[in-house]
């Protein structure tokens, strides 16, 4: 008997009800931008965000619920540009983590509202490259941080009396040279992009430079949590998120987390299917998400995994003319 692949739930009705409820309290349309811990902000999210904004139409005021561990900083700039093209005033609602590239997107808002569990992070470079090392425990490429790499080299140099080799001779055994090159390039890029994002609502160029440089280089780690108090001291326009709105946003997060559960189906010890949802964007009347849909096979002789039958892609969920849930593919290449 064939094993049926697990399918994650699509909780469209539940999240739509909460979105409409929140909108009635904040007196503006709400956009949700959520990624799982295995997802990330990426270029394709820009097209997905365009679908959301096109569905809403131009708004004088909009709210953005963002929850993400980060991703591509150039994609973050494009997302902010879209938000500012379609909306005159943007308020970011942050109940949980809004890290790295997600911090940049939040900085594109005129105001930030942060809950007790919320935090931003530093924006120094951290990326998951095509040539990044692979974590053997879950077959996923790992992020490499510019800060971690710099500290590794510093430690090497500090103990250089014990050896005379170039530190990169050993580092290249674990981190591909192209990854290190990409990190070096993206470090200066992070500051430039952050300055440009802040300039959408801060006219003082020196202030944009100060905030960007602070976020890029003055924290001890890439994941250092910048809470409400620290965000205020940094000079950001931020206030405490209303407790009721915070609770409702956390409920949306619970629904999204349920949708993004690990939908993995084991066929045997060398083969499994992945149906996991990674990124979700939503507004009133439309939900867009990216879902893995592929097989994985372990090649014993080569001690590595390969993907097969990859039908992963973006899905759109909305109500049809009869008020029934209708799902379709959103083709992005």
Short mmCIF file of C-alpha atoms in Angstrom, two decimals, residues 112-269:
data_model
loop_
_atom_site.label_atom_id
_atom_site.label_comp_id
_atom_site.label_asym_id
_atom_site.label_seq_id
_atom_site.Cartn_x
_atom_site.Cartn_y
_atom_site.Cartn_z
CA UNK A 112 7.32 50.64 15.15
CA UNK A 113 5.09 49.00 17.77
CA UNK A 114 6.85 46.29 19.77
CA UNK A 115 5.38 43.71 22.13
CA UNK A 116 7.03 42.15 25.20
CA UNK A 117 8.43 39.25 23.12
CA UNK A 118 9.57 41.47 20.24
CA UNK A 119 13.10 42.19 19.18
CA UNK A 120 15.10 43.52 16.26
CA UNK A 121 18.74 42.56 15.64
CA UNK A 122 21.96 43.88 14.20
CA UNK A 123 22.16 44.11 10.41
CA UNK A 124 25.75 42.98 9.90
CA UNK A 125 26.02 40.42 7.14
CA UNK A 126 24.79 36.87 7.61
CA UNK A 127 23.83 34.81 4.60
CA UNK A 128 22.87 31.35 3.38
CA UNK A 129 24.80 30.96 0.12
CA UNK A 130 24.46 28.26 -2.55
CA UNK A 131 27.94 27.13 -1.46
CA UNK A 132 27.27 27.36 2.29
CA UNK A 133 28.14 24.37 4.50
CA UNK A 134 25.35 21.81 4.93
CA UNK A 135 24.08 20.81 8.37
CA UNK A 136 24.05 16.98 8.26
CA UNK A 137 21.31 16.76 10.89
CA UNK A 138 18.60 18.26 8.68
CA UNK A 139 20.19 18.50 5.23
CA UNK A 140 19.93 22.32 5.18
CA UNK A 141 22.50 24.93 4.24
CA UNK A 142 23.59 26.96 7.28
CA UNK A 143 23.95 30.72 7.54
CA UNK A 144 27.46 32.13 7.75
CA UNK A 145 27.93 35.41 9.65
CA UNK A 146 30.46 38.13 8.84
CA UNK A 147 30.80 38.77 12.57
CA UNK A 148 31.54 35.11 13.35
CA UNK A 149 34.09 34.93 10.52
CA UNK A 150 35.81 38.13 11.69
CA UNK A 151 36.00 36.84 15.26
CA UNK A 152 37.44 33.53 14.06
CA UNK A 153 40.19 35.31 12.12
CA UNK A 154 40.87 37.62 15.10
CA UNK A 155 41.26 34.63 17.43
CA UNK A 156 43.61 33.03 14.92
CA UNK A 157 45.74 36.15 14.70
CA UNK A 158 45.74 36.53 18.48
CA UNK A 159 47.38 33.12 18.81
CA UNK A 160 49.59 33.56 15.74
CA UNK A 161 52.76 33.00 17.77
CA UNK A 162 51.81 29.31 17.81
CA UNK A 163 51.61 29.06 14.01
CA UNK A 164 52.53 31.00 10.90
CA UNK A 165 49.98 29.79 8.34
CA UNK A 166 47.32 31.92 6.68
CA UNK A 167 44.07 31.34 8.67
CA UNK A 168 42.05 31.00 5.47
CA UNK A 169 43.99 27.87 4.53
CA UNK A 170 42.03 25.98 7.20
CA UNK A 171 38.85 28.08 7.00
CA UNK A 172 38.45 27.20 3.31
CA UNK A 173 38.17 23.54 4.32
CA UNK A 174 34.83 24.35 5.94
CA UNK A 175 33.61 27.55 4.26
CA UNK A 176 33.83 27.94 0.49
CA UNK A 177 35.85 30.99 -0.71
CA UNK A 178 32.83 32.26 -2.67
CA UNK A 179 30.83 32.41 0.58
CA UNK A 180 33.52 34.51 2.23
CA UNK A 181 33.67 36.80 -0.81
CA UNK A 182 29.90 37.24 -0.74
CA UNK A 183 30.04 38.12 2.97
CA UNK A 184 32.70 40.77 2.40
CA UNK A 185 30.61 42.35 -0.35
CA UNK A 186 27.38 42.29 1.61
CA UNK A 187 28.84 43.99 4.70
CA UNK A 188 29.13 47.40 3.03
CA UNK A 189 25.90 46.66 1.17
CA UNK A 190 23.99 46.31 4.46
CA UNK A 191 24.89 49.85 5.55
CA UNK A 192 24.00 51.36 2.18
CA UNK A 193 20.64 49.58 2.02
CA UNK A 194 19.78 50.49 5.61
CA UNK A 195 20.51 54.16 4.91
CA UNK A 196 18.32 54.09 1.82
CA UNK A 197 15.46 52.41 3.69
CA UNK A 198 15.60 54.95 6.54
CA UNK A 199 15.61 57.82 4.04
CA UNK A 200 11.99 57.01 3.13
CA UNK A 201 10.92 58.71 6.36
CA UNK A 202 14.06 60.35 7.86
CA UNK A 203 15.30 63.36 5.90
CA UNK A 204 18.49 63.88 7.95
CA UNK A 205 21.20 61.97 6.04
CA UNK A 206 23.61 62.02 9.00
CA UNK A 207 20.97 60.44 11.23
CA UNK A 208 20.42 57.66 8.67
CA UNK A 209 24.19 57.10 8.61
CA UNK A 210 24.39 57.00 12.43
CA UNK A 211 21.61 54.46 12.87
CA UNK A 212 22.85 52.27 10.00
CA UNK A 213 26.45 52.20 11.25
CA UNK A 214 25.33 51.50 14.81
CA UNK A 215 23.20 48.53 13.72
CA UNK A 216 25.97 47.17 11.50
CA UNK A 217 28.97 47.26 13.83
CA UNK A 218 28.21 48.12 17.47
CA UNK A 219 26.61 44.89 18.71
CA UNK A 220 28.53 41.86 19.98
CA UNK A 221 26.65 39.36 17.80
CA UNK A 222 24.45 39.28 14.72
CA UNK A 223 21.52 37.94 16.73
CA UNK A 224 21.85 40.42 19.64
CA UNK A 225 18.21 41.17 20.64
CA UNK A 226 17.29 44.84 20.33
CA UNK A 227 14.20 45.18 22.52
CA UNK A 228 11.86 48.15 22.91
CA UNK A 229 14.14 49.93 25.39
CA UNK A 230 17.23 49.57 23.19
CA UNK A 231 15.29 50.59 20.06
CA UNK A 232 14.23 53.81 21.80
CA UNK A 233 17.81 54.59 22.85
CA UNK A 234 18.91 54.04 19.27
CA UNK A 235 16.61 56.88 18.23
CA UNK A 236 13.90 54.89 16.46
CA UNK A 237 10.29 56.03 16.57
CA UNK A 238 8.96 53.11 18.57
CA UNK A 239 6.28 52.52 21.19
CA UNK A 240 4.73 49.64 23.11
CA UNK A 241 2.33 47.44 21.15
CA UNK A 242 -1.22 47.42 22.53
CA UNK A 243 -1.70 44.25 24.60
CA UNK A 244 -4.90 43.26 22.81
CA UNK A 245 -3.39 43.65 19.35
CA UNK A 246 -0.27 41.81 20.50
CA UNK A 247 -2.40 38.84 21.64
CA UNK A 248 -4.24 38.69 18.31
CA UNK A 249 -0.98 38.84 16.34
CA UNK A 250 0.43 36.02 18.45
CA UNK A 251 -2.67 34.02 17.59
CA UNK A 252 -2.01 34.59 13.87
CA UNK A 253 1.55 33.43 14.52
CA UNK A 254 0.18 30.23 16.08
CA UNK A 255 -1.95 29.54 12.99
CA UNK A 256 0.99 30.22 10.68
CA UNK A 257 3.20 27.98 12.81
CA UNK A 258 0.64 25.20 12.47
CA UNK A 259 0.57 25.70 8.70
CA UNK A 260 4.38 25.60 8.62
CA UNK A 261 4.76 22.40 10.62
CA UNK A 262 7.30 19.87 9.39
CA UNK A 263 5.19 18.00 6.82
CA UNK A 264 7.79 15.30 6.17
CA UNK A 265 6.79 11.80 5.07
CA UNK A 266 9.35 9.00 5.49
CA UNK A 267 9.09 6.25 2.88
CA UNK A 268 12.16 4.42 4.18
CA UNK A 269 15.48 5.36 5.77
#
